Coordinates of C-alpha atoms in Angstrom, one line a residue:
Chain A
M1 CA 140.9 6.0 129.6
G2 CA 143.4 5.7 126.8
E3 CA 146.7 8.2 125.6
V4 CA 147.1 10.9 124.4
M5 CA 148.6 11.9 121.0
I6 CA 149.1 15.0 118.6
L7 CA 147.9 13.7 115.8
T8 CA 146.1 15.1 112.7
G9 CA 142.5 14.1 111.4
N10 CA 144.3 11.6 109.1
Y11 CA 146.4 10.2 112.2
S12 CA 143.8 10.1 113.8
A13 CA 141.4 8.1 111.7
A14 CA 143.9 5.9 111.0
Y15 CA 144.3 5.0 114.8
A16 CA 140.7 4.4 114.5
A17 CA 140.8 1.6 112.5
K18 CA 143.2 -0.1 114.3
A19 CA 141.3 0.7 117.6
A20 CA 138.7 -1.2 115.5
R21 CA 140.8 -4.1 115.0
V22 CA 140.4 -3.2 110.8
Q23 CA 141.1 -6.6 109.1
V24 CA 141.3 -5.5 105.4
V25 CA 141.8 -2.4 104.2
A26 CA 142.0 -1.7 99.8
A27 CA 142.6 2.1 99.4
Y28 CA 144.1 4.4 97.0
P29 CA 146.0 7.9 97.5
I30 CA 144.3 10.7 96.9
T31 CA 145.1 14.4 98.8
P32 CA 143.9 15.0 101.5
Q33 CA 143.3 11.2 102.3
T34 CA 146.6 9.9 101.8
S35 CA 147.9 10.3 105.2
I36 CA 145.2 7.8 106.3
V37 CA 146.2 4.8 104.7
E38 CA 149.3 5.4 104.9
K39 CA 149.6 5.8 108.4
I40 CA 147.8 2.5 108.2
A41 CA 150.4 1.4 105.8
E42 CA 153.0 2.4 108.4
L43 CA 151.1 0.2 111.9
I44 CA 150.6 -2.0 110.0
E45 CA 154.8 -3.0 108.8
R46 CA 155.4 -2.7 111.8
G47 CA 153.6 -5.0 112.9
E48 CA 151.3 -2.8 115.0
M49 CA 148.1 -3.1 113.4
K50 CA 147.7 -6.9 112.3
C51 CA 145.5 -6.5 109.0
E52 CA 145.6 -7.0 105.5
Y53 CA 146.3 -4.0 102.6
V54 CA 145.2 -4.5 99.8
R55 CA 147.0 -2.0 97.0
V56 CA 144.5 -1.4 94.0
E57 CA 144.7 0.6 91.0
S58 CA 141.9 2.2 91.7
E59 CA 139.4 4.0 94.4
H60 CA 136.6 1.7 92.4
S61 CA 138.7 -1.4 92.9
A62 CA 139.3 -0.4 96.7
M63 CA 135.9 -0.4 97.1
A64 CA 135.3 -3.3 95.1
A65 CA 137.8 -5.3 97.6
C66 CA 136.2 -3.7 100.8
I67 CA 132.6 -5.2 99.1
G68 CA 134.8 -8.8 98.4
A69 CA 136.1 -8.9 101.9
S70 CA 133.4 -7.4 103.9
A71 CA 130.9 -10.6 102.1
A72 CA 133.3 -12.6 103.4
G73 CA 133.0 -11.5 106.9
A74 CA 136.2 -8.8 107.2
R75 CA 135.9 -5.6 109.3
A76 CA 137.0 -3.5 105.9
F77 CA 138.1 0.1 106.0
T78 CA 138.6 2.5 103.3
A79 CA 139.3 6.2 103.1
T80 CA 138.9 8.4 99.8
S81 CA 137.7 12.1 99.5
A82 CA 136.6 14.4 95.6
H83 CA 137.0 12.4 92.7
G84 CA 138.6 8.9 94.5
L85 CA 134.7 9.2 96.4
A86 CA 133.0 9.7 92.5
Y87 CA 134.8 6.8 90.7
M88 CA 133.4 4.6 94.0
H89 CA 130.3 5.5 93.3
E90 CA 128.5 2.4 91.2
M91 CA 131.0 0.2 93.9
L92 CA 129.0 2.4 96.9
H93 CA 125.7 1.9 96.0
W94 CA 126.8 -2.0 95.6
A95 CA 128.1 -1.9 99.2
A96 CA 124.7 -0.4 99.9
G97 CA 122.8 -3.0 98.2
A98 CA 124.6 -6.1 99.8
R99 CA 123.8 -4.9 102.9
L100 CA 127.9 -4.8 104.0
P101 CA 129.3 -2.7 106.6
I102 CA 131.9 -0.9 105.7
V103 CA 133.8 2.2 107.0
M104 CA 135.0 4.9 104.9
A105 CA 136.9 7.6 105.6
V106 CA 135.7 10.7 104.4
I107 CA 138.6 13.6 104.0
N108 CA 135.4 16.5 102.2
R109 CA 137.2 18.7 99.6
A110 CA 135.9 20.5 96.3
M111 CA 135.5 18.5 93.0
G112 CA 136.7 19.9 89.9
P113 CA 137.7 21.9 87.7
P114 CA 138.2 24.1 88.8
W115 CA 141.5 22.0 90.1
N116 CA 141.4 22.6 94.0
I117 CA 142.8 20.2 97.2
W118 CA 140.3 22.5 99.7
P119 CA 137.3 20.9 101.6
D120 CA 133.5 21.9 100.8
H121 CA 131.1 19.0 101.5
I122 CA 129.9 18.7 97.6
D123 CA 131.4 15.0 97.4
S124 CA 130.4 13.1 99.6
L125 CA 126.6 14.7 99.4
S126 CA 127.1 14.5 95.5
Q127 CA 126.7 10.5 97.3
R128 CA 123.6 10.6 99.5
D129 CA 121.8 8.1 98.0
T130 CA 123.7 5.6 98.0
G131 CA 122.7 4.1 100.6
W132 CA 125.2 5.4 103.2
I133 CA 125.4 6.4 106.4
Q134 CA 126.9 9.7 106.6
F135 CA 128.1 11.1 109.7
Y136 CA 130.1 15.0 109.9
V137 CA 132.9 15.7 112.3
E138 CA 133.7 18.9 113.7
S139 CA 137.7 17.4 115.6
N140 CA 140.2 15.0 115.3
Q141 CA 138.7 13.5 118.2
E142 CA 135.2 13.3 116.8
F143 CA 136.7 12.2 114.3
F144 CA 138.4 9.0 116.3
D145 CA 135.4 8.3 118.1
T146 CA 132.8 8.6 115.7
I147 CA 134.9 5.7 113.0
I148 CA 134.3 3.2 116.2
Q149 CA 131.1 4.1 116.7
A150 CA 130.3 3.7 112.9
Y151 CA 131.0 0.2 112.8
R152 CA 129.1 -0.8 115.9
V153 CA 125.8 1.1 113.7
A154 CA 126.6 -0.2 110.3
E155 CA 127.3 -4.0 112.2
D156 CA 124.0 -4.2 114.3
P157 CA 122.0 -6.6 112.8
E158 CA 118.4 -5.0 112.3
V159 CA 120.8 -2.2 110.6
R160 CA 123.9 -3.5 108.2
M161 CA 124.2 -0.9 105.8
P162 CA 128.2 1.2 105.3
A163 CA 129.2 4.5 107.0
M164 CA 131.0 6.7 105.7
V165 CA 132.7 9.5 108.5
C166 CA 133.4 12.7 106.5
G167 CA 135.6 14.8 107.5
D168 CA 137.4 18.6 106.6
G169 CA 140.0 17.9 104.3
F170 CA 143.0 20.0 105.3
L171 CA 140.8 21.9 108.3
L172 CA 140.5 18.5 110.1
S173 CA 143.5 16.1 107.8
H174 CA 146.6 18.1 108.1
T175 CA 145.6 19.8 111.1
Y176 CA 147.3 18.1 114.7
Q177 CA 144.7 18.4 117.7
P178 CA 145.4 15.9 120.7
V179 CA 143.5 12.9 120.9
H180 CA 142.4 10.8 123.7
V181 CA 143.3 7.6 121.7
L182 CA 141.5 3.9 123.0
S183 CA 143.5 0.6 121.8
E184 CA 142.5 -2.3 120.4
K185 CA 141.7 -3.6 124.3
E186 CA 139.8 -1.1 125.0
V187 CA 137.1 -0.4 122.1
E188 CA 136.3 -4.2 122.4
E189 CA 133.9 -4.3 124.9
Y190 CA 131.9 -1.7 123.0
L191 CA 132.8 -3.2 119.1
P192 CA 132.9 -7.0 119.5
P193 CA 133.8 -8.6 116.8
Y194 CA 131.5 -8.5 113.4
E195 CA 129.8 -11.2 112.9
P196 CA 128.9 -11.2 109.4
P197 CA 124.5 -13.2 108.6
F198 CA 126.1 -15.8 105.9
D199 CA 129.2 -17.5 106.3
I200 CA 130.7 -17.3 102.4
S201 CA 133.4 -19.0 102.8
D202 CA 132.2 -22.3 103.3
V203 CA 133.0 -23.3 100.1
D204 CA 130.9 -26.9 100.5
N205 CA 127.8 -24.7 99.7
P206 CA 128.3 -22.2 98.6
V207 CA 126.2 -18.6 96.7
T208 CA 125.7 -16.1 95.3
H209 CA 125.8 -12.5 96.3
G210 CA 123.6 -10.1 94.5
N211 CA 121.6 -12.6 92.7
I212 CA 119.0 -11.0 89.6
V213 CA 115.8 -10.6 91.5
L214 CA 112.8 -9.8 89.4
A215 CA 110.5 -7.0 89.6
E216 CA 107.3 -8.1 90.7
A217 CA 106.7 -9.6 94.1
V218 CA 105.4 -13.5 93.2
G219 CA 103.9 -15.9 95.5
T220 CA 106.4 -17.0 98.4
Q221 CA 108.8 -14.5 96.9
V222 CA 110.4 -10.7 97.7
G223 CA 111.2 -8.6 94.6
Y224 CA 113.8 -6.0 94.1
M225 CA 111.3 -3.4 95.2
E226 CA 111.0 -5.0 99.0
Y227 CA 114.7 -5.6 98.9
R228 CA 115.1 -1.5 98.2
Y229 CA 112.7 -0.8 101.2
L230 CA 114.6 -3.5 103.3
M231 CA 117.7 -0.6 102.6
Q232 CA 115.0 1.6 104.4
V233 CA 113.9 0.2 107.2
G234 CA 117.7 -0.2 108.2
M235 CA 118.1 3.1 107.3
L236 CA 115.4 4.5 109.8
K237 CA 116.4 2.0 112.8
A238 CA 119.9 3.2 112.2
K239 CA 118.5 6.1 114.1
D240 CA 117.8 4.6 117.2
K241 CA 121.4 3.0 117.2
I242 CA 123.3 6.3 116.7
K243 CA 121.6 7.2 119.6
K244 CA 122.6 4.8 121.8
A245 CA 126.4 3.8 120.2
A246 CA 126.7 7.8 121.3
D247 CA 125.3 7.1 124.8
D248 CA 127.1 3.8 125.4
F249 CA 130.4 5.9 123.7
K250 CA 129.9 8.2 126.6
R251 CA 129.2 5.5 129.1
M252 CA 132.3 3.7 128.5
F253 CA 134.7 6.3 127.5
G254 CA 133.2 10.0 128.8
R255 CA 133.1 11.3 125.7
Y256 CA 129.8 12.7 123.5
H257 CA 130.3 14.6 120.6
G258 CA 125.6 14.4 120.1
A259 CA 124.2 12.1 118.0
L260 CA 121.7 12.6 114.5
V261 CA 122.6 16.3 115.8
E262 CA 124.1 18.2 118.6
E263 CA 122.5 21.3 120.3
Y264 CA 124.5 24.1 121.2
R265 CA 122.7 26.3 123.4
T266 CA 119.7 26.3 121.5
N267 CA 117.0 26.4 124.9
D268 CA 116.2 30.0 124.7
A269 CA 117.9 30.9 121.1
E270 CA 115.8 33.2 118.6
V271 CA 117.5 32.5 115.5
V272 CA 120.4 29.0 115.6
M273 CA 123.0 28.3 112.9
V274 CA 123.1 24.4 111.6
S275 CA 125.6 23.4 110.0
M276 CA 128.4 20.4 109.1
G277 CA 131.8 19.5 109.6
T278 CA 134.0 22.2 111.7
L279 CA 132.0 25.0 110.6
A280 CA 129.7 23.4 113.3
A281 CA 132.7 23.8 115.4
Q282 CA 133.1 27.2 115.3
A283 CA 129.9 28.4 115.3
K284 CA 130.3 27.7 118.8
Y285 CA 132.7 30.1 119.1
V286 CA 130.6 32.3 117.5
V287 CA 127.2 32.0 119.3
D288 CA 129.6 32.0 122.9
M289 CA 130.8 35.8 121.6
L290 CA 127.0 36.4 120.4
R291 CA 126.0 35.2 123.7
E292 CA 128.7 37.5 125.6
Q293 CA 127.1 40.3 124.2
G294 CA 123.3 39.5 124.7
Y295 CA 122.0 38.3 121.4
Q296 CA 120.0 34.6 122.3
V297 CA 121.5 32.5 119.5
G298 CA 122.3 28.6 119.6
S299 CA 124.5 26.3 117.0
V300 CA 123.1 22.9 115.5
K301 CA 125.6 20.6 114.4
L302 CA 124.0 18.0 111.5
R303 CA 126.9 15.6 112.2
V304 CA 124.2 12.3 110.7
Y305 CA 122.8 13.4 107.5
R306 CA 121.9 10.1 106.7
P307 CA 119.6 8.7 108.1
F308 CA 118.2 13.1 108.0
P309 CA 117.0 13.7 111.4
Y310 CA 113.6 15.2 110.4
E311 CA 112.1 14.6 114.2
D312 CA 114.7 17.0 115.5
F313 CA 115.0 20.1 113.2
I314 CA 111.0 19.7 113.0
R315 CA 111.6 19.7 117.2
I316 CA 113.9 22.5 117.0
G317 CA 111.9 24.0 114.1
R318 CA 108.9 24.0 116.9
R319 CA 110.8 26.6 118.9
V320 CA 113.3 29.7 117.2
K321 CA 112.5 32.1 114.6
V322 CA 114.8 31.7 112.3
L323 CA 117.2 29.1 110.9
V324 CA 120.2 29.8 109.3
V325 CA 121.7 27.0 107.9
V326 CA 124.9 27.5 106.7
D327 CA 126.1 25.2 103.3
R328 CA 129.4 24.3 102.3
N329 CA 127.9 23.0 99.5
A330 CA 125.4 23.7 96.3
S331 CA 123.1 21.8 94.2
Y332 CA 124.0 23.8 91.5
G333 CA 120.3 25.2 90.2
Y334 CA 118.4 24.9 93.8
C335 CA 119.5 26.0 97.2
G336 CA 122.0 24.0 99.3
I337 CA 121.4 20.8 99.6
S338 CA 120.4 20.5 103.5
A339 CA 119.5 23.7 103.4
A340 CA 116.9 21.8 101.0
D341 CA 115.8 18.4 103.0
I342 CA 115.2 20.9 106.1
A343 CA 112.8 22.7 104.3
A344 CA 111.3 19.7 103.6
A345 CA 111.2 18.8 107.1
L346 CA 109.3 21.7 108.4
Y347 CA 107.3 21.3 105.5
G348 CA 103.7 21.8 107.4
E349 CA 104.7 22.9 110.7
K350 CA 101.9 25.7 111.5
N351 CA 104.2 28.5 112.0
P352 CA 107.9 27.5 110.5
P353 CA 110.5 29.4 111.3
L354 CA 112.1 31.9 108.2
I355 CA 114.9 29.4 106.6
M356 CA 118.1 31.5 106.0
N357 CA 119.8 29.2 103.8
F358 CA 123.7 30.4 102.9
I359 CA 126.1 28.1 100.5
V360 CA 129.6 29.6 101.9
G361 CA 133.4 27.9 102.1
I362 CA 132.7 26.6 98.5
G363 CA 136.4 25.2 97.7
G364 CA 137.2 25.7 101.0
R365 CA 137.4 29.4 100.9
D366 CA 137.2 30.8 104.3
V367 CA 134.7 31.8 106.8
T368 CA 135.4 33.6 109.2
P369 CA 133.5 33.6 112.5
D370 CA 133.1 37.4 111.6
M371 CA 131.2 36.2 108.6
Q372 CA 129.3 33.7 110.8
A373 CA 128.3 36.3 113.0
E374 CA 127.4 39.1 110.1
L375 CA 125.0 35.5 109.3
F376 CA 123.3 35.8 112.4
M377 CA 123.1 40.2 112.1
R378 CA 121.1 39.7 108.8
A379 CA 118.8 36.7 110.6
F380 CA 117.7 39.2 113.7
K381 CA 117.3 41.8 110.9
A382 CA 114.9 39.9 108.4
L383 CA 113.2 39.0 112.2
E384 CA 112.2 43.0 112.5
E385 CA 111.8 43.1 108.5
E386 CA 109.0 40.3 109.5
K387 CA 110.6 37.8 106.7
E388 CA 109.2 34.1 106.0
G389 CA 109.6 31.7 104.0
F390 CA 112.8 30.6 103.1
I391 CA 115.9 32.0 101.4
C392 CA 118.6 30.8 100.0
E393 CA 121.9 33.5 98.9
W394 CA 126.2 32.7 98.3
V395 CA 127.7 35.1 100.5
G396 CA 131.8 35.6 100.6
L397 CA 131.8 36.1 96.3
K398 CA 134.2 38.3 95.2
G399 CA 131.9 42.3 95.4
D400 CA 130.0 41.3 99.0
Chain B
M1 CA 106.7 15.3 107.7
K2 CA 106.1 12.3 108.6
I3 CA 107.5 9.0 107.1
V4 CA 105.6 6.1 106.4
V5 CA 106.7 2.6 108.3
K6 CA 105.3 -0.4 106.3
N7 CA 104.5 -3.5 107.4
Y8 CA 108.0 -5.3 107.0
E9 CA 107.4 -8.8 108.6
W10 CA 108.4 -10.6 105.4
M11 CA 111.7 -9.5 106.2
K12 CA 111.9 -11.7 108.7
E13 CA 112.2 -14.7 105.9
I14 CA 114.3 -13.3 103.4
P15 CA 118.7 -12.4 104.2
P16 CA 119.6 -9.1 103.7
T17 CA 121.1 -9.5 100.0
P18 CA 119.2 -11.9 97.4
L19 CA 121.4 -15.3 97.4
S20 CA 121.6 -17.8 95.2
R21 CA 122.9 -21.4 95.9
P22 CA 123.9 -23.0 92.1
G23 CA 122.5 -25.1 90.9
P24 CA 122.0 -26.4 86.6
G25 CA 119.8 -24.5 85.2
S26 CA 118.2 -21.6 87.7
M27 CA 117.8 -19.2 84.6
G28 CA 115.9 -22.1 82.2
M29 CA 116.9 -24.0 79.6
T30 CA 120.1 -21.8 78.5
G31 CA 121.1 -24.2 75.8
R32 CA 118.0 -22.2 74.2
W33 CA 119.8 -19.5 73.5
R34 CA 122.7 -20.9 70.9
A35 CA 122.7 -19.4 67.5
E36 CA 125.8 -21.5 66.6
R37 CA 126.2 -25.5 68.3
P38 CA 130.4 -26.6 68.6
V39 CA 130.0 -30.0 67.5
I40 CA 133.4 -32.1 68.9
N41 CA 134.8 -34.4 66.1
Y42 CA 135.8 -36.7 68.2
E43 CA 138.5 -38.7 65.8
K44 CA 140.7 -35.8 65.9
C45 CA 139.9 -34.9 69.7
K46 CA 143.3 -36.1 71.3
K47 CA 140.9 -35.4 75.3
C48 CA 143.7 -33.5 76.7
G49 CA 140.4 -31.2 78.3
M50 CA 141.2 -27.6 76.7
C51 CA 137.8 -27.4 76.4
W52 CA 136.4 -28.6 79.0
T53 CA 139.2 -25.7 81.0
Y54 CA 138.1 -22.9 79.0
C55 CA 133.8 -23.3 78.7
P56 CA 132.5 -19.8 80.6
E57 CA 129.8 -21.8 81.5
N58 CA 130.7 -25.4 82.9
A59 CA 128.7 -27.0 79.6
I60 CA 131.6 -29.6 78.9
V61 CA 131.2 -32.1 80.7
F62 CA 134.6 -34.8 80.7
S63 CA 136.3 -37.5 81.8
K64 CA 139.4 -39.2 80.6
D65 CA 138.3 -42.4 79.3
E66 CA 135.2 -40.8 76.9
G67 CA 137.1 -37.4 76.7
P68 CA 134.8 -33.7 76.6
R69 CA 131.1 -34.4 76.3
I70 CA 128.7 -31.4 75.3
N71 CA 125.4 -30.6 77.3
Y72 CA 123.3 -28.6 75.3
N73 CA 120.8 -27.8 77.2
Y74 CA 123.5 -25.2 79.0
C75 CA 125.9 -24.3 76.0
K76 CA 125.1 -20.5 74.5
G77 CA 127.1 -21.5 71.5
C78 CA 129.7 -18.7 72.1
L79 CA 131.8 -21.0 70.2
V80 CA 134.9 -20.3 72.8
C81 CA 135.7 -24.3 73.0
V82 CA 136.1 -23.7 69.5
E83 CA 138.9 -21.0 69.1
E84 CA 140.6 -23.5 72.3
C85 CA 141.2 -26.6 71.1
P86 CA 144.5 -26.9 69.8
Y87 CA 143.3 -29.7 67.9
D88 CA 141.0 -28.3 65.6
A89 CA 138.2 -30.4 66.5
I90 CA 135.2 -28.3 66.9
K91 CA 133.6 -27.7 64.1
V92 CA 130.8 -24.7 64.3
E93 CA 127.7 -25.7 62.9
R94 CA 124.3 -23.6 61.8
E95 CA 121.9 -24.1 64.9
V96 CA 118.3 -24.5 62.8
V97 CA 115.0 -23.7 64.2
E98 CA 112.2 -25.8 62.4
W99 CA 109.5 -24.3 63.7
E100 CA 105.6 -26.0 63.6
K101 CA 103.0 -25.0 60.8

């Protein structure tokens, strides 16, 4: 099904927006994202994509335009990276609070200074608490498929939360891979048109969105906290919707990239490596390599970071001895961002696994399969030494 | 770890995001916020409607026959109309509140 094209991650995201019948795109260029919206502009110009393209003066405005479009009932899309995403921050809260199912491709890039355009995950993880669903993808095909799935989840009436689909800068964004590209028609049944909860364009019955709501719930009125709790409910419900979106996608198109997490050879594994994005793709290769040498190892791809799949980690944590959590990010003054969440999920478990958290690949520093294999070996050594608890360490620094 | 899910039956009755429908005075008599009062001098007024066009609060009612009329219940006293009037026909008076003793 579909047509196989040789695409970069960025072009793959652009074709996904086309297949999802996106109606409004508002975006501002930033490396390494730029060629997503360049491609979309080209597809519109050539008449291959029916979509309103809004040129704006900043990422803050790009998101604001998407918010307006989505509130008016259009399917909206944008893309950004690093500083552009940080500049959107205020509007990210607005999109989530207004429950608008905008989907955004984020090409992960390090934050400056020092100035850097290469991948790490700090840009999108810094937006963790804005109320956006976050997917992390490992291949250009997964990028394409996940953008389509993301719309289906985000627009679900029980969810109504925006979603970002994150791919590693350059490692995906500028790397060509074969991608099965679906057409608008093929996707139509899987992703029907967006049905907004109310019609904002009815000028005879005008409404104001997002007006002031007071702190206290008085009488029949609800307060601010109730609206915020509805976001929590929407996010928790998104978990089942993400699973269903992945299952239905598999049934209709024959491809599956995991739901909230993707487990690889974890059934009898003693040591499991948890990672996000392209590191998870490479971890599978390393697992195969070590399995051939007789090591019982596996890999878990953390595909959805919010809502956080804590149930999956409790389940996996009960049967493995060591979780090697590889973070391509760091929360300065503490540990890797995903490792802190995984540790919280496992708190109170009777025999929790040792968590070895390694901070790697910051600002695009190369993470080789040999290095990942070495981290597995360190886990086996820690197991021999009967280490317990949580250990965090930056690896791959000069002098290591 | 366990995340407690509360009863959210009440959510069925409210929209996913707060909505308000425009109407006069949903925030009360905002004219009370006024420190200075614009007063139209109808002898100078040419009924051009510039004050009505620029009033950010829609607190000026306009008809071609009678010209503009300021609704002091909602005029916050921003004095944009004073600035915009091409005929200098709106003067500013200090708002004085008489407190009961």
